[in-house]
Backbone as a ProteinNet text record, in pm:
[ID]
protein_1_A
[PRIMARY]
XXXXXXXXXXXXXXXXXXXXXXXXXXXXXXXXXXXXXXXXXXXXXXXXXXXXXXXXXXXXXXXXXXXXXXXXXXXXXXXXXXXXXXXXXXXXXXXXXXXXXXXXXXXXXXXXXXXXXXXXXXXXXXXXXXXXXXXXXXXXXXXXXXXXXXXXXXXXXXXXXXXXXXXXXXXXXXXXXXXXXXXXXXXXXXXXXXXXXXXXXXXXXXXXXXXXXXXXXXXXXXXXXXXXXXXXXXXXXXXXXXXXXXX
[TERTIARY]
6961.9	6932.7	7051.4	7011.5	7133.9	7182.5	7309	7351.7	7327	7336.3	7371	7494.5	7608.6	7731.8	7655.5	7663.1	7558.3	7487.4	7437.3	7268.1	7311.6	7254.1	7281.6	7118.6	7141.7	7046.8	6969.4	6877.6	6780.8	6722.1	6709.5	6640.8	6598.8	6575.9	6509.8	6464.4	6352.2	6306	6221.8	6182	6127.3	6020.4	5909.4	5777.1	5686.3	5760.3	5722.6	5644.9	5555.2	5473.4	5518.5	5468	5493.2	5386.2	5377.9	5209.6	5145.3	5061.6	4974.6	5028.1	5029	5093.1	5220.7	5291.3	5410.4	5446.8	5378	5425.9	5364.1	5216.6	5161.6	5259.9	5315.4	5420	5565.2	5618.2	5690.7	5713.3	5571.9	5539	5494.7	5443.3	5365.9	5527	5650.7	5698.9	5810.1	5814	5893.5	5865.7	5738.2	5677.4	5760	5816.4	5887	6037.4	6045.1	6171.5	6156	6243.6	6241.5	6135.8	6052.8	5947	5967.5	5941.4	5967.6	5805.6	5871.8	5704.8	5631.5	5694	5619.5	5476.4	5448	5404.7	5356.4	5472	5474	5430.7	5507.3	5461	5479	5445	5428.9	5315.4	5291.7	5219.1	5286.4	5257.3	5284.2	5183.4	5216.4	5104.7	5140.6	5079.3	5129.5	5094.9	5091.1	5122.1	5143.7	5022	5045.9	4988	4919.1	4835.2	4926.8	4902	5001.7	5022	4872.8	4796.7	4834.8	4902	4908.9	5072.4	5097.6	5277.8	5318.6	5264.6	5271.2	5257.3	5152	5139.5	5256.3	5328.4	5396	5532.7	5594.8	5729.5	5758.7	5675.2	5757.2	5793	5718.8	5845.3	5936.7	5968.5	6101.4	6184	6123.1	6262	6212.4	6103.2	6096.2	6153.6	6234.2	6305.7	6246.7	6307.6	6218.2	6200.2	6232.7	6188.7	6035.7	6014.5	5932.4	5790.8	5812.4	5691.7	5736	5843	5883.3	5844.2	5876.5	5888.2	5719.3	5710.2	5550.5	5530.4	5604.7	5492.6	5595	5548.2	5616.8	5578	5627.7	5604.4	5637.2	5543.3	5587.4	5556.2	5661.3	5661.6	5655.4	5510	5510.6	5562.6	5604.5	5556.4	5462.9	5368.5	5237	5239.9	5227.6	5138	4959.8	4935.7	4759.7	4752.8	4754.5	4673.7	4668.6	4834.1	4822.6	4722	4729.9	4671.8	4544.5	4443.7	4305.4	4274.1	4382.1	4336.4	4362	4410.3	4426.7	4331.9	4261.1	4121.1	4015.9	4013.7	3908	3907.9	3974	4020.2	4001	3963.1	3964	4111	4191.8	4319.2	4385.6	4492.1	4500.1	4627.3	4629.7	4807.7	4861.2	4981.6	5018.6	5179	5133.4	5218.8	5200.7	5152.6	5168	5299.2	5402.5	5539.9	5613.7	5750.5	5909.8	5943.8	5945.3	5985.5	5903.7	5744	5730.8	5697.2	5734.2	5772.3	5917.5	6013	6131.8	6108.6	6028	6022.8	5956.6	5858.2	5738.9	5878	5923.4	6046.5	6142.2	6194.5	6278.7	6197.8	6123.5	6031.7	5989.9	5964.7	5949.4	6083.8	6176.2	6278.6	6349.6	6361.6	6372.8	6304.9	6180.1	6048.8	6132.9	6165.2	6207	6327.6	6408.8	6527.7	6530.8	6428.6	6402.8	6368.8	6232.4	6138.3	6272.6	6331.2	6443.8	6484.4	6599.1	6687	6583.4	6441.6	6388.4	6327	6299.2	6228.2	6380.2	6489.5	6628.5	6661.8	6636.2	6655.7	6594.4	6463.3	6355.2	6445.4	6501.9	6584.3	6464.6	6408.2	6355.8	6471.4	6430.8	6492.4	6441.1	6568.8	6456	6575.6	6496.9	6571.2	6513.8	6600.7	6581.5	6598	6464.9	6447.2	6460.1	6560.9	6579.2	6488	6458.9	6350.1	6271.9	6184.5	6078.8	6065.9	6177.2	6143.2	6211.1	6238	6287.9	6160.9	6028.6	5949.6	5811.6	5840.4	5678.5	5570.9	5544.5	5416.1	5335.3	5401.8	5372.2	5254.1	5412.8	5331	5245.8	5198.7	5141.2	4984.6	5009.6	4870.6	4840.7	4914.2	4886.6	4830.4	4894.6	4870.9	4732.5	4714.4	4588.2	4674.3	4750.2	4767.2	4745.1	4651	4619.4	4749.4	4655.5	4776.1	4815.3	4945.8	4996.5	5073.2	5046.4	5103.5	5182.6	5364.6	5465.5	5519.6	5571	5630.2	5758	5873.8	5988.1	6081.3	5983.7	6114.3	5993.9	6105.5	5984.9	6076	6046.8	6114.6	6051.1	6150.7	6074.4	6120.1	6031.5	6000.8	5973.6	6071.8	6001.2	6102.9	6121.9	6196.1	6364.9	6441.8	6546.4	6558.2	6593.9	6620.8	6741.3	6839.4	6970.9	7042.3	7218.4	7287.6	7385.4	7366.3	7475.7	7624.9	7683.1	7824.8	7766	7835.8	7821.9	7890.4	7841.6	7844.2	7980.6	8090.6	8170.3	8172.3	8187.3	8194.4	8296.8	8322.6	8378.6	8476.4	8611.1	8653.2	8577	8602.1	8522.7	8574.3	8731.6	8767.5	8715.1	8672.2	8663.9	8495.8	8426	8271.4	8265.5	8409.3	8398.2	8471	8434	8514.3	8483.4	8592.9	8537.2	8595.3	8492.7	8472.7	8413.5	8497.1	8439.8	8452.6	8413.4	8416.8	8565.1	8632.7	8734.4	8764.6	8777.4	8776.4	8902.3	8768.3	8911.1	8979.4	9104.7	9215.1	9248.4	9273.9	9353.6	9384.3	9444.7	9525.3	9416.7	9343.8	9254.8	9122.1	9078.3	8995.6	9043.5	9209.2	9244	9265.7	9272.6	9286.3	9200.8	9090.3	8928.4	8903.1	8888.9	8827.5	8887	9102	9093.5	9066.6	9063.9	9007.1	8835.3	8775.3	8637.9	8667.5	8789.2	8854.4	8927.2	8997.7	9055.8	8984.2	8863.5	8780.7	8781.3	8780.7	8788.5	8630.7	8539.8	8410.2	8392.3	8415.1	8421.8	8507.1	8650.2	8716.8	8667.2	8599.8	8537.6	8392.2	8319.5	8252.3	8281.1	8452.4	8490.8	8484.7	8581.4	8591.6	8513.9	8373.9	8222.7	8213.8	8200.5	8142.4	8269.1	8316.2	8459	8485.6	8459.9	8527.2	8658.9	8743	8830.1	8896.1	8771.1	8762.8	8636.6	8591.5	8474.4	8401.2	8453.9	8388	8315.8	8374.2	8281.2	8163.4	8174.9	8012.1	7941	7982.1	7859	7804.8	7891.9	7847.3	7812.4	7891.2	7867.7	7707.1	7704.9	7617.3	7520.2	7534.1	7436	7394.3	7416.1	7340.3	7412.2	7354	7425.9	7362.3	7428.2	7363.6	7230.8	7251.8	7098.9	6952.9	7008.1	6909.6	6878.6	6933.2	6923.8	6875.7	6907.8	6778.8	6656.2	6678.8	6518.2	6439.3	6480.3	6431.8	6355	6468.8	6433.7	6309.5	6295.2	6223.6	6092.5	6102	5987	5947.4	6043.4	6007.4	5969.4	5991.4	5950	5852.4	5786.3	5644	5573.3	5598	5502.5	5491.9	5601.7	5585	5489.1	5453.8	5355.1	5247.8	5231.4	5128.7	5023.3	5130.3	5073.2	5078.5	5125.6	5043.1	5165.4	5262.7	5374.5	5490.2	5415.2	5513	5401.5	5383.9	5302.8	5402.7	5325.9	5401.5	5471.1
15159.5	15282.5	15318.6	15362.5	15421.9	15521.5	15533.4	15640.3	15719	15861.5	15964.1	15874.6	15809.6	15808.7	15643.8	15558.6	15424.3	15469.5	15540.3	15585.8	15518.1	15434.5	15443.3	15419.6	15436.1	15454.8	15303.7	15272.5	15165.4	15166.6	15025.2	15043.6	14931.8	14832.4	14691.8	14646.7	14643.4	14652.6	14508.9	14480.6	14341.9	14324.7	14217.8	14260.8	14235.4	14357.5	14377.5	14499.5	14515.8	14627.9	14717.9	14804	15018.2	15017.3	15004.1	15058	15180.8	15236	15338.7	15402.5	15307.7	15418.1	15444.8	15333.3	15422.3	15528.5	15523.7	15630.4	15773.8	15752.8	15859.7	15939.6	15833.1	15894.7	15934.3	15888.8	15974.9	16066	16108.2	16234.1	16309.8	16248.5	16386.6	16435.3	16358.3	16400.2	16454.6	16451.3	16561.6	16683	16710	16839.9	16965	16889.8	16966.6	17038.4	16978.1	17050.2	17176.1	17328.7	17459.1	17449.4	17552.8	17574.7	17760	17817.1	17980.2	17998.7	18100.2	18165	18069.2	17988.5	17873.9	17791	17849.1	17811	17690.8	17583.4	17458.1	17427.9	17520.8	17487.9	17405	17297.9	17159.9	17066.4	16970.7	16861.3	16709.4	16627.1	16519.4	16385.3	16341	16243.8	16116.2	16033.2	15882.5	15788.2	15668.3	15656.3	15495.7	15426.2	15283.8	15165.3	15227.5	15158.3	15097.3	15010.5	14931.8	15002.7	15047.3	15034.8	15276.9	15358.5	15452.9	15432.4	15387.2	15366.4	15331.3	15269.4	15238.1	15364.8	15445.3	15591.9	15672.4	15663.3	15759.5	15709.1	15589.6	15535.1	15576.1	15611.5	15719.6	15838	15897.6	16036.1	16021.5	15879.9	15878.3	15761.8	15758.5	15664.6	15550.8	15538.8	15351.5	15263.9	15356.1	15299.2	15223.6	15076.2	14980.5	14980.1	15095.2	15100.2	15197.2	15269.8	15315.4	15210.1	15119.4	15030.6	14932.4	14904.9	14776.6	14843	14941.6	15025.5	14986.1	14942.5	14932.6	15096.8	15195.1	15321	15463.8	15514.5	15596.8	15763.1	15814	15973.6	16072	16174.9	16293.5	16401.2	16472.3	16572.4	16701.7	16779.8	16878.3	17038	17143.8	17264.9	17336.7	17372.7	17436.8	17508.3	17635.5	17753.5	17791.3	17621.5	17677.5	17675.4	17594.9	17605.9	17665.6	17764.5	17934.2	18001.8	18037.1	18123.7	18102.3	17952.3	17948.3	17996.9	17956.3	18037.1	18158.2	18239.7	18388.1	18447.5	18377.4	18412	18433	18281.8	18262	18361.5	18453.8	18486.5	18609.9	18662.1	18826.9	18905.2	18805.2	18864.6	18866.5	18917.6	18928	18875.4	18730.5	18649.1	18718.7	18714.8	18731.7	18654	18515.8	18407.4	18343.6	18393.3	18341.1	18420.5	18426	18416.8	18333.8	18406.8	18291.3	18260.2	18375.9	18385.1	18319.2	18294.5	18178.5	18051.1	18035.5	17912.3	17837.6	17956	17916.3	17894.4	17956.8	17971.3	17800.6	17810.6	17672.5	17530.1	17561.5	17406.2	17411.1	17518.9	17500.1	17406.1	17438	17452	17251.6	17257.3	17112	17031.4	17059.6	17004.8	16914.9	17055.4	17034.6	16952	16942.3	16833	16723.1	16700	16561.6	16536.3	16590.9	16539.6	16518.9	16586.1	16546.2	16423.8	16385.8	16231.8	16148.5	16173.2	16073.8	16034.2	16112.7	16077.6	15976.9	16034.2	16009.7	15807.2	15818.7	15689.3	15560.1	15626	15565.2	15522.3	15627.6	15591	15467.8	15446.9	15334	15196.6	15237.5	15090.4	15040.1	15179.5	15131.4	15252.4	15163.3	15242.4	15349.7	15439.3	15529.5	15534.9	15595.5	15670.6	15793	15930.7	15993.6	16012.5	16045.8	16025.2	16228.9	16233.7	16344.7	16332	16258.2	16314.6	16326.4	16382.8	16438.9	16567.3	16648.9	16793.7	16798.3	16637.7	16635.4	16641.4	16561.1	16576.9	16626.6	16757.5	16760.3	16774.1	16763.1	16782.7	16642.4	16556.9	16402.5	16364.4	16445.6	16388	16484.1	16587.1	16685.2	16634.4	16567.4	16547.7	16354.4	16305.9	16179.8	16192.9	16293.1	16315.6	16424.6	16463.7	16591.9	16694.4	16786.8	16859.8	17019.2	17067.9	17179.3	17352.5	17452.2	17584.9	17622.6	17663.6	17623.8	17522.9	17455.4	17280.5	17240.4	17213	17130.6	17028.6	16947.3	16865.7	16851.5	16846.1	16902.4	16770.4	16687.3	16541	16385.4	16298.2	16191.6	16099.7	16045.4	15913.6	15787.2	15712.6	15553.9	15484.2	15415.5	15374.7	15185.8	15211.6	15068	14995.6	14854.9	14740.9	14730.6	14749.4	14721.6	14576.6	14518.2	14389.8	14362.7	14465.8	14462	14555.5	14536.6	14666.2	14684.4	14766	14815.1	14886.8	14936.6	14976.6	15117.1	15214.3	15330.5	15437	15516.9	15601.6	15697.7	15702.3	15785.6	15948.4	15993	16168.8	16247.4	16381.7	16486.3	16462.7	16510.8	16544	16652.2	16703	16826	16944.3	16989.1	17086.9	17115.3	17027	17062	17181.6	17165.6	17214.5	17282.5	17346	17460.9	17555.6	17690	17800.3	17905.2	17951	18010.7	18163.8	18251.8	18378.3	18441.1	18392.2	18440	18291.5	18308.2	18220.1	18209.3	18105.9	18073.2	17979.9	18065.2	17994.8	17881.2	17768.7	17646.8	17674.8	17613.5	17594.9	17479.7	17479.2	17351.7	17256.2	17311.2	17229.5	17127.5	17263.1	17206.6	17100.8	17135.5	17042.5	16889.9	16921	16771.8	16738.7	16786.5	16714.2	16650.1	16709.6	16737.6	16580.1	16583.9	16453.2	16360.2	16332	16269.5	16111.6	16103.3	15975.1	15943.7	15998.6	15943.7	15927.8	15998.9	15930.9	15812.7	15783.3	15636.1	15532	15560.5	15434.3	15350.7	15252.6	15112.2	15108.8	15157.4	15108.4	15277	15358.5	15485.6	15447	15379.7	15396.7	15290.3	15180.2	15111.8	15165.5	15295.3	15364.3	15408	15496.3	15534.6	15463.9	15328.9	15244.2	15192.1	15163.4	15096.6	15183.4	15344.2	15446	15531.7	15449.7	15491.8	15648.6	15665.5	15783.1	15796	15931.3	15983.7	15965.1	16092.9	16087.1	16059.7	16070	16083.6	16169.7	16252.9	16394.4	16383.2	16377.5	16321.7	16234.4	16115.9	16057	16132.7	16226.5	16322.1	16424.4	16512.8	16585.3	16523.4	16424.6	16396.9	16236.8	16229.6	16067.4	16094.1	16142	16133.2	16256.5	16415.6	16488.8	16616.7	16625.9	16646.4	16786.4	16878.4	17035.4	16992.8	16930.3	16935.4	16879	16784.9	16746.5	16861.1	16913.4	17037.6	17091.6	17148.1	17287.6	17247.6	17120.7	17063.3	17062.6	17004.3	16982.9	17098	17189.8	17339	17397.5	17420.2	17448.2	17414.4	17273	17180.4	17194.6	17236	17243.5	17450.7	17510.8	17651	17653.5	17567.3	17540.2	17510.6	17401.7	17333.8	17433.4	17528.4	17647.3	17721	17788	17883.9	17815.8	17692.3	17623	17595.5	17602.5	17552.3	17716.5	17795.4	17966.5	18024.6	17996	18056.5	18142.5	18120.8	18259.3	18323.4	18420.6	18486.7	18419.1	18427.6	18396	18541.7
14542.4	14469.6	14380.1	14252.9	14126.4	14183.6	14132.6	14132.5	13990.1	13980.1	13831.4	13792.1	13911.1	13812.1	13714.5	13784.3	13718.9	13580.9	13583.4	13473.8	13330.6	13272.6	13161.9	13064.2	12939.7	12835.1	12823.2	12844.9	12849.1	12725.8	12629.6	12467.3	12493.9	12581.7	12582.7	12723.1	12755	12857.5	12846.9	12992.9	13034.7	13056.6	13026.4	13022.9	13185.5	13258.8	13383.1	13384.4	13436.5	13425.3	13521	13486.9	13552.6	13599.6	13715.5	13784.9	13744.5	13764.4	13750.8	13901.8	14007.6	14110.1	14106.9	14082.6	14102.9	13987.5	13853.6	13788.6	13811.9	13869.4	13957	14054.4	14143.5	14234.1	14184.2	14097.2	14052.7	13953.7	13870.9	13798.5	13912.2	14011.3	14058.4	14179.4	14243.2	14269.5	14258.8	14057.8	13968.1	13968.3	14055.9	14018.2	14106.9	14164.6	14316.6	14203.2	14086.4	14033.7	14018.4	13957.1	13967.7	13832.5	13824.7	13728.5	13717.2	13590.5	13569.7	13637.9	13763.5	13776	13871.6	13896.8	13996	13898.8	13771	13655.4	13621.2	13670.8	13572.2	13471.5	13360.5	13189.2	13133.7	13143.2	13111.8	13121.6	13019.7	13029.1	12994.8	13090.9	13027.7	12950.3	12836.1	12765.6	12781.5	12851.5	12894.7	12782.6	12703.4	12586.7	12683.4	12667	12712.3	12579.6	12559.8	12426.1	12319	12306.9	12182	12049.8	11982.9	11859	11853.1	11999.4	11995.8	11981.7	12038.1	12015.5	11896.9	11834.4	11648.7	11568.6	11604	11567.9	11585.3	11663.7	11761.2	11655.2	11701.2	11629.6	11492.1	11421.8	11279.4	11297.9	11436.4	11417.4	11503.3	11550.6	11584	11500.9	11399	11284.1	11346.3	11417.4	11441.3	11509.3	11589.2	11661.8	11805.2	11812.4	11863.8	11979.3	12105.3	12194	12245.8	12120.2	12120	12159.7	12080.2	12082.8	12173.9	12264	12299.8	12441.1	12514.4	12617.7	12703.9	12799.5	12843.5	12890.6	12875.5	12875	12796.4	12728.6	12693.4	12732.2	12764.7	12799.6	12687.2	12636.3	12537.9	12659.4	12649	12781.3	12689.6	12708.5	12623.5	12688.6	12643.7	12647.3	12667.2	12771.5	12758.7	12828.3	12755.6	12768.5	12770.8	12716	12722.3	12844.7	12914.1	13058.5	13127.5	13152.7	13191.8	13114.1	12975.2	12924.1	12979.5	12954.9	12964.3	13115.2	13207.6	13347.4	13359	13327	13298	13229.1	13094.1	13033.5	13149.6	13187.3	13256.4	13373	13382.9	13556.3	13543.1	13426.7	13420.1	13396.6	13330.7	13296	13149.3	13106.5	12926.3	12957.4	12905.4	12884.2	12760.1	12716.4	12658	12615.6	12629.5	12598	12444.7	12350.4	12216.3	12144	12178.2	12143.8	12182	12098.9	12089.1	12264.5	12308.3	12462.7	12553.2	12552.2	12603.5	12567.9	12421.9	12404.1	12460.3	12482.9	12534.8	12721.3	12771.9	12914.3	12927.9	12838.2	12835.7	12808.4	12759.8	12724.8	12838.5	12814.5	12934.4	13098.3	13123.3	13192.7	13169.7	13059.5	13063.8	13005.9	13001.4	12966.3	13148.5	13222.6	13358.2	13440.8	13423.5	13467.8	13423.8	13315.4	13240.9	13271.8	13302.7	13382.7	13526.2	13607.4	13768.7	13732.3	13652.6	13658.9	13654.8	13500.3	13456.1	13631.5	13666.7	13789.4	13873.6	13909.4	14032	13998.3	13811.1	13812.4	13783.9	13780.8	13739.3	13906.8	13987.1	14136.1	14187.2	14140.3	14205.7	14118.5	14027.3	13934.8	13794.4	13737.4	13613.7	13521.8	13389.8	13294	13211	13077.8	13047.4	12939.8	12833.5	12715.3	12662	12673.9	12606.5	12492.6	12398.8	12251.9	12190.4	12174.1	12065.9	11949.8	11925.8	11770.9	11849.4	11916.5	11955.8	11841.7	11876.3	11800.6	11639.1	11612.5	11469.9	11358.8	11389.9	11345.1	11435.9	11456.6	11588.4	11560.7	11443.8	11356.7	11395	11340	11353.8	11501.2	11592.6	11749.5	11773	11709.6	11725.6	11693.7	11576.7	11494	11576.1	11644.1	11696.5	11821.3	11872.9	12041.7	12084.6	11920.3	11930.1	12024.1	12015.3	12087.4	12063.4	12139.9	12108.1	12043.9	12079.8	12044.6	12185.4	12178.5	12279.7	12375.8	12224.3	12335	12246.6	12306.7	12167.3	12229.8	12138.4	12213.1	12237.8	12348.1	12363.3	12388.2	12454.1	12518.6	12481.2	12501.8	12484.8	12564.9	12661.6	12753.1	12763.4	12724.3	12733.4	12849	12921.7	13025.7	13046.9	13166.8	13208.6	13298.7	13323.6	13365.4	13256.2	13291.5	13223	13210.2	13061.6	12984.9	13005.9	12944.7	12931.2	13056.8	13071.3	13098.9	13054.5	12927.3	12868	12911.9	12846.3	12934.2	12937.7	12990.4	13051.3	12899	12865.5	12777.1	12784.6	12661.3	12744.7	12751.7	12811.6	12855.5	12830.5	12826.7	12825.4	12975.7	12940.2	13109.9	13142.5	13301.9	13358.4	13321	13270.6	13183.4	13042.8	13025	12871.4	12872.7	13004.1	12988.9	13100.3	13193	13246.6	13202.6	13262.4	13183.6	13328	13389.1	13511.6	13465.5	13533.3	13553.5	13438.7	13287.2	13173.9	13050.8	12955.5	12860.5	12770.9	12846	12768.7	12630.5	12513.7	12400.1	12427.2	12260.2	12241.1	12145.6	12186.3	12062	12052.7	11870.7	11845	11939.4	12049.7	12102.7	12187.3	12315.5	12418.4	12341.3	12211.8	12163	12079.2	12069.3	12101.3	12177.8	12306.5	12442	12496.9	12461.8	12498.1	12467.3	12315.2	12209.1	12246.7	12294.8	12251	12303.3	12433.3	12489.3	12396.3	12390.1	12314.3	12174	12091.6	11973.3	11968.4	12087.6	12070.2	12136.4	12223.3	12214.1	12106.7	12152	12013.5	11979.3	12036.2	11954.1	11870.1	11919.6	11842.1	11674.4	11748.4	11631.7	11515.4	11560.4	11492.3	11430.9	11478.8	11422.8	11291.7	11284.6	11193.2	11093.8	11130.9	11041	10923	11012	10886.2	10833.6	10901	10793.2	10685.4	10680.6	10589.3	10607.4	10731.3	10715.1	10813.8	10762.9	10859.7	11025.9	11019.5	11189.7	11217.5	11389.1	11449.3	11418.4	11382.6	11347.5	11279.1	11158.3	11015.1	11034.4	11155	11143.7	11203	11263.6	11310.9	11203.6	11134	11044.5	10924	10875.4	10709.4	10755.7	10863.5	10869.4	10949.8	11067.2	11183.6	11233.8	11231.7	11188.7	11091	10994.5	10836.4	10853.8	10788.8	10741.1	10673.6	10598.7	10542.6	10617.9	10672.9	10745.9	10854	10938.3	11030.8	11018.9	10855.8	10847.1	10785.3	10690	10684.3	10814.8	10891.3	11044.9	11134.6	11097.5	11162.6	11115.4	10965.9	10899.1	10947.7	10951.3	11010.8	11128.1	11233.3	11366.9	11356.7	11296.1	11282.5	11256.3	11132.2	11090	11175.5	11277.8	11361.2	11483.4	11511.7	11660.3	11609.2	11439.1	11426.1	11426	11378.3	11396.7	11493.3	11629.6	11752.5	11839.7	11759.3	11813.4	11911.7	11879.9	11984.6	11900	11749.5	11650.7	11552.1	11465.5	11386.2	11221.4	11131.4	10996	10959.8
[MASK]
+++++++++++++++++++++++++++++++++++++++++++++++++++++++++++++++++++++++++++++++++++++++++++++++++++++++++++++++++++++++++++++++++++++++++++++++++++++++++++++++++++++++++++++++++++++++++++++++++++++++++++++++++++++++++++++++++++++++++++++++++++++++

């Protein structure tokens, strides 16, 4: 069995199959994670089909585990299924706002980090895919997902191919702050950086992208002001869309 310290990011997987039970058994025994309200605002969309994963891989840049992965998960936000049982029940929801769209993610964000740990424990792999909410329109209109329903995480699944090296981290000072919130300075945020600045594959990051520092490939290359608020924009569009803001 893995450990959390072990875990690393899986992008090439082996063409061993994911049962139907065991992924049964460990969605259904993610469910035991904390949920707002005892609620569980969440859905998950399983995504085995070849010819649906081709659909899916442009709103995440195409990236080849999308389609390589034998099952992929979009772990949504939902508020319909409360609401429709509250209709149905002789009661008036009142979940088409910001606040429970935030209760609804959170909510499934947490689901998606129990599964992660629990299907990483059995010794399959997984990647969490951030463009989920870069373009959610996309998976919105692929996955048919009703009002009420967004999409928040997307994990790819399966048999690990490869094992890459282990990702490097923050020390544990740099992301506590006890009693109250202690600002950084100059100083503590070069202390912070600077082991993940003198990594040799970091610094060889710098290098191709002619820039500076590390810094710079994050802001000026890999996620840029402009792209952000295009994004936002896009992901604001797609929350009124799906009935959890008013225009």
């Amino acid at each position: 069995m893995k450990t959390i310290q072990q875990r690393r990011t899986i992008r090439k997987y082996a063409q061993k199959e994911v049962t139907d039970e065991l992924l049964n058994r460990l969605l259904e025994e993610a469910e035991r994670t904390p949920t707002m309200g005892n609620l569980q605002l969440y859905s998950v969309i399983i995504t085995r089909d070849a010819e649906k994963k081709k659909q899916l891989a442009p709103a995440h840049f195409n990236q080849p585990m999308v389609e390589g992965a034998p099952v992929v998960l979009t772990i949504c936000a939902d508020f319909r299924r409360t609401t429709l049982w509250a209709e149905n029940s002789n009661a008036d929801p009142g979940y088409d706002n910001f606040l429970s769209f935030m209760n609804a993610a959170t909510d499934a964000l947490l689901y998606t980090q129990t599964f992660c740990n629990l299907a990483e424990a059995e010794g399959l792999g997984t990647c969490f895919l951030g463009t989920t909410i870069y373009m959610p329109q996309m998976i919105i209109d692929v996955l048919k997902l009703p009002s009420l329903v967004f999409p928040v995480a997307t994990i790819t699944l399966g048999w690990p191919d490869e094992t890459p090296a282990l990702s490097d981290r923050l020390p544990l000072s740099s992301i506590i702050h006890r009693e109250t919130y202690q600002d950084y300075t100059p100083a503590s945020i070069h202390e912070y950086y600077a082991e993940k600045e003198s990594l040799p594959e970091n610094q060889h990051f710098v290098e191709i992208n002619h820039k500076e520092t590390l810094a710079q490939v994050f802001t000026d290359i890999r996620y840029t002001r402009k792209d952000n608020v295009a994004m936002s924009e896009g992901m604001l569009k797609a929350i009124i869309r799906q009935g959890f803001l008013s225009e």
